[in-house]
């Protein structure tokens, strides 16, 4: 397998079979193999919180407000109120800060930037190996696992 470090301080990575495999060290100083899809996230940018709400909730914020018990007749929902609804009802704070939020739809995780009004999909890596004391041991295990899963990779496969 062809392992590389994208940056000087990065963990070893191997891209094969539409996935990115990464040998990562955990907090305890042990190493393990993680996998995530090798996909680019396309960002969607919205002009208003109203448009963002429609994308996330799949409904009109004004109509949703009118169905609430405390709704006042003839009240036009403001952008500030729509932002609050997105933060309270449709997204949650993943611990990255108050302006970066997330939600899940159909098994796919999405990030929401509340400042720029952008939405994009993301994929969290999953650990697929036991933990090893040395990076070399984890790499040897990963080589065997990946060769068994994808077969021997030739130099022609790496150029694709």
C-alpha positions as a LaTeX table, in Angstrom:
\begin{tabular}{lrrr}
\hline
Residue & $x$ (\AA) & $y$ (\AA) & $z$ (\AA) \\
\hline
Unk1 & 0.00 & 0.00 & 0.00 \\
Unk2 & 1.13 & 3.55 & $-0.69$ \\
Unk3 & 1.12 & 5.54 & 2.56 \\
Unk4 & 1.84 & 9.25 & 2.70 \\
Unk5 & 1.68 & 12.21 & 5.02 \\
Unk6 & $-0.26$ & 15.10 & 3.42 \\
Unk7 & 1.51 & 17.59 & 5.69 \\
Unk8 & 4.62 & 17.33 & 7.85 \\
Unk9 & 2.74 & 16.76 & 11.10 \\
Unk10 & $-0.11$ & 14.64 & 9.67 \\
Unk11 & $-0.80$ & 11.01 & 10.28 \\
Unk12 & $-0.11$ & 8.38 & 7.62 \\
Unk13 & $-2.87$ & 8.16 & 5.00 \\
Unk14 & $-3.71$ & 5.76 & 2.20 \\
Unk15 & $-6.43$ & 6.44 & $-0.39$ \\
Unk16 & $-7.92$ & 3.27 & $-1.86$ \\
Unk17 & $-11.36$ & 2.00 & $-2.86$ \\
Unk18 & $-13.04$ & 5.41 & $-2.55$ \\
Unk19 & $-11.98$ & 5.72 & 1.10 \\
Unk20 & $-9.24$ & 7.45 & 3.07 \\
Unk21 & $-7.55$ & 5.19 & 5.60 \\
Unk22 & $-5.60$ & 6.98 & 8.33 \\
Unk23 & $-3.27$ & 5.60 & 10.99 \\
Unk24 & $-4.01$ & 7.84 & 13.94 \\
Unk25 & $-2.60$ & 7.96 & 17.44 \\
Unk26 & $-5.15$ & 8.21 & 20.20 \\
Unk27 & $-4.91$ & 10.07 & 23.48 \\
Unk28 & $-3.36$ & 7.10 & 25.24 \\
Unk29 & $-0.44$ & 7.03 & 22.78 \\
Unk30 & $-1.79$ & 3.96 & 20.99 \\
Unk31 & $-2.29$ & 3.74 & 17.23 \\
Unk32 & $-5.33$ & 2.57 & 15.25 \\
Unk33 & $-6.67$ & 2.59 & 11.69 \\
Unk34 & $-9.61$ & 4.83 & 10.78 \\
Unk35 & $-11.68$ & 5.03 & 7.59 \\
Unk36 & $-13.87$ & 7.70 & 6.03 \\
Unk37 & $-15.19$ & 8.26 & 2.49 \\
Unk38 & $-12.96$ & 10.14 & 0.06 \\
Unk39 & $-15.57$ & 12.72 & $-0.93$ \\
Unk40 & $-15.44$ & 16.45 & $-1.42$ \\
Unk41 & $-17.97$ & 18.47 & 0.53 \\
Unk42 & $-19.94$ & 20.90 & $-1.60$ \\
Unk43 & $-20.91$ & 23.99 & 0.38 \\
Unk44 & $-24.32$ & 25.56 & $-0.11$ \\
Unk45 & $-24.52$ & 29.26 & 0.74 \\
Unk46 & $-27.83$ & 30.94 & 1.52 \\
Unk47 & $-28.73$ & 34.64 & 1.38 \\
Unk48 & $-31.02$ & 34.63 & 4.42 \\
Unk49 & $-31.87$ & 32.57 & 7.47 \\
Unk50 & $-35.31$ & 32.06 & 5.91 \\
Unk51 & $-33.71$ & 30.22 & 2.95 \\
Unk52 & $-31.47$ & 28.27 & 5.33 \\
Unk53 & $-34.51$ & 27.27 & 7.39 \\
Unk54 & $-36.35$ & 26.02 & 4.30 \\
Unk55 & $-33.32$ & 23.92 & 3.33 \\
Unk56 & $-32.85$ & 22.38 & 6.80 \\
Unk57 & $-36.48$ & 21.98 & 7.91 \\
Unk58 & $-38.09$ & 21.47 & 4.51 \\
Unk59 & $-40.89$ & 23.88 & 5.36 \\
Unk60 & $-41.65$ & 27.60 & 5.46 \\
Unk61 & $-40.75$ & 29.28 & 8.79 \\
Unk62 & $-43.78$ & 31.59 & 8.60 \\
Unk63 & $-46.18$ & 28.64 & 8.23 \\
Unk64 & $-44.45$ & 26.77 & 11.06 \\
Unk65 & $-44.80$ & 29.83 & 13.31 \\
Unk66 & $-48.52$ & 30.20 & 12.54 \\
Unk67 & $-49.14$ & 26.62 & 13.73 \\
Unk68 & $-47.68$ & 27.32 & 17.16 \\
Unk69 & $-49.86$ & 27.94 & 20.18 \\
Unk70 & $-48.25$ & 31.27 & 21.08 \\
Unk71 & $-48.43$ & 32.68 & 17.51 \\
Unk72 & $-49.77$ & 36.20 & 17.18 \\
Unk73 & $-52.05$ & 36.78 & 14.16 \\
Unk74 & $-50.41$ & 38.84 & 11.43 \\
Unk75 & $-46.93$ & 38.65 & 12.97 \\
Unk76 & $-44.16$ & 38.39 & 10.34 \\
Unk77 & $-41.33$ & 36.18 & 11.58 \\
Unk78 & $-38.03$ & 38.09 & 11.64 \\
Unk79 & $-34.60$ & 36.82 & 10.57 \\
Unk80 & $-33.49$ & 36.86 & 14.23 \\
Unk81 & $-36.42$ & 34.65 & 15.24 \\
Unk82 & $-35.71$ & 32.28 & 12.36 \\
Unk83 & $-32.06$ & 32.02 & 13.40 \\
Unk84 & $-33.17$ & 31.17 & 16.95 \\
Unk85 & $-35.52$ & 28.47 & 15.62 \\
Unk86 & $-32.69$ & 26.93 & 13.59 \\
Unk87 & $-30.41$ & 26.92 & 16.63 \\
Unk88 & $-33.01$ & 25.58 & 19.07 \\
Unk89 & $-35.07$ & 23.13 & 16.98 \\
Unk90 & $-33.17$ & 21.95 & 13.94 \\
Unk91 & $-29.47$ & 21.88 & 14.84 \\
Unk92 & $-27.28$ & 21.04 & 17.80 \\
Unk93 & $-23.91$ & 22.33 & 18.99 \\
Unk94 & $-21.25$ & 19.63 & 18.45 \\
Unk95 & $-18.91$ & 21.36 & 20.90 \\
Unk96 & $-17.01$ & 23.31 & 18.24 \\
Unk97 & $-18.49$ & 26.66 & 19.19 \\
Unk98 & $-21.81$ & 28.45 & 19.12 \\
Unk99 & $-21.65$ & 29.52 & 15.47 \\
Unk100 & $-20.81$ & 26.09 & 14.04 \\
Unk101 & $-23.73$ & 23.69 & 14.39 \\
Unk102 & $-24.78$ & 20.38 & 12.88 \\
Unk103 & $-27.79$ & 18.28 & 11.99 \\
Unk104 & $-28.43$ & 14.82 & 10.53 \\
Unk105 & $-30.75$ & 13.92 & 7.68 \\
Unk106 & $-31.15$ & 10.42 & 6.22 \\
Unk107 & $-28.02$ & 9.19 & 8.01 \\
Unk108 & $-25.79$ & 11.98 & 6.63 \\
Unk109 & $-24.25$ & 14.57 & 8.96 \\
Unk110 & $-24.25$ & 18.22 & 7.89 \\
Unk111 & $-22.39$ & 21.20 & 9.33 \\
Unk112 & $-24.05$ & 24.63 & 9.49 \\
Unk113 & $-22.11$ & 27.88 & 9.81 \\
Unk114 & $-24.56$ & 30.34 & 11.37 \\
Unk115 & $-22.43$ & 33.39 & 10.45 \\
Unk116 & $-21.95$ & 32.75 & 6.73 \\
Unk117 & $-25.22$ & 30.76 & 6.36 \\
Unk118 & $-23.44$ & 27.81 & 4.73 \\
Unk119 & $-24.29$ & 24.09 & 4.89 \\
Unk120 & $-22.05$ & 21.18 & 3.86 \\
Unk121 & $-21.93$ & 17.42 & 4.46 \\
Unk122 & $-19.17$ & 15.84 & 6.52 \\
Unk123 & $-18.06$ & 12.33 & 7.39 \\
Unk124 & $-16.63$ & 11.29 & 10.73 \\
Unk125 & $-13.90$ & 8.63 & 10.65 \\
Unk126 & $-14.61$ & 5.21 & 12.14 \\
Unk127 & $-12.01$ & 3.10 & 13.92 \\
Unk128 & $-11.69$ & $-0.30$ & 12.23 \\
Unk129 & $-8.62$ & $-1.82$ & 13.87 \\
Unk130 & $-7.46$ & $-2.81$ & 17.31 \\
Unk131 & $-5.04$ & $-0.47$ & 19.07 \\
Unk132 & $-1.30$ & $-0.92$ & 18.67 \\
Unk133 & 1.67 & 0.33 & 20.70 \\
Unk134 & 3.70 & 1.41 & 17.67 \\
Unk135 & 2.81 & 3.08 & 14.39 \\
Unk136 & 4.82 & 0.45 & 12.51 \\
Unk137 & 2.71 & $-2.39$ & 13.98 \\
Unk138 & $-0.50$ & $-0.62$ & 12.99 \\
Unk139 & 0.82 & $-0.02$ & 9.47 \\
Unk140 & 1.70 & $-3.70$ & 9.06 \\
Unk141 & $-1.80$ & $-4.70$ & 10.20 \\
Unk142 & $-3.35$ & $-2.09$ & 7.89 \\
Unk143 & $-1.32$ & $-3.32$ & 4.91 \\
Unk144 & $-2.59$ & $-6.85$ & 5.44 \\
Unk145 & $-6.17$ & $-5.66$ & 5.96 \\
Unk146 & $-6.17$ & $-3.45$ & 2.85 \\
Unk147 & $-4.49$ & $-6.07$ & 0.63 \\
Unk148 & $-7.06$ & $-8.63$ & 1.74 \\
Unk149 & $-9.90$ & $-6.20$ & 1.10 \\
Unk150 & $-8.76$ & $-4.60$ & $-2.16$ \\
Unk151 & $-6.10$ & $-7.00$ & $-3.44$ \\
Unk152 & $-2.61$ & $-6.13$ & $-4.53$ \\
Unk153 & $-2.44$ & $-2.57$ & $-5.85$ \\
Unk154 & $-0.28$ & $-1.97$ & $-8.91$ \\
Unk155 & 1.46 & 1.26 & $-9.89$ \\
Unk156 & $-1.22$ & 1.81 & $-12.55$ \\
Unk157 & $-3.94$ & 1.90 & $-9.88$ \\
Unk158 & $-2.10$ & 4.65 & $-7.99$ \\
Unk159 & $-2.14$ & 7.01 & $-10.98$ \\
Unk160 & $-5.95$ & 7.04 & $-11.19$ \\
\hline
\end{tabular}
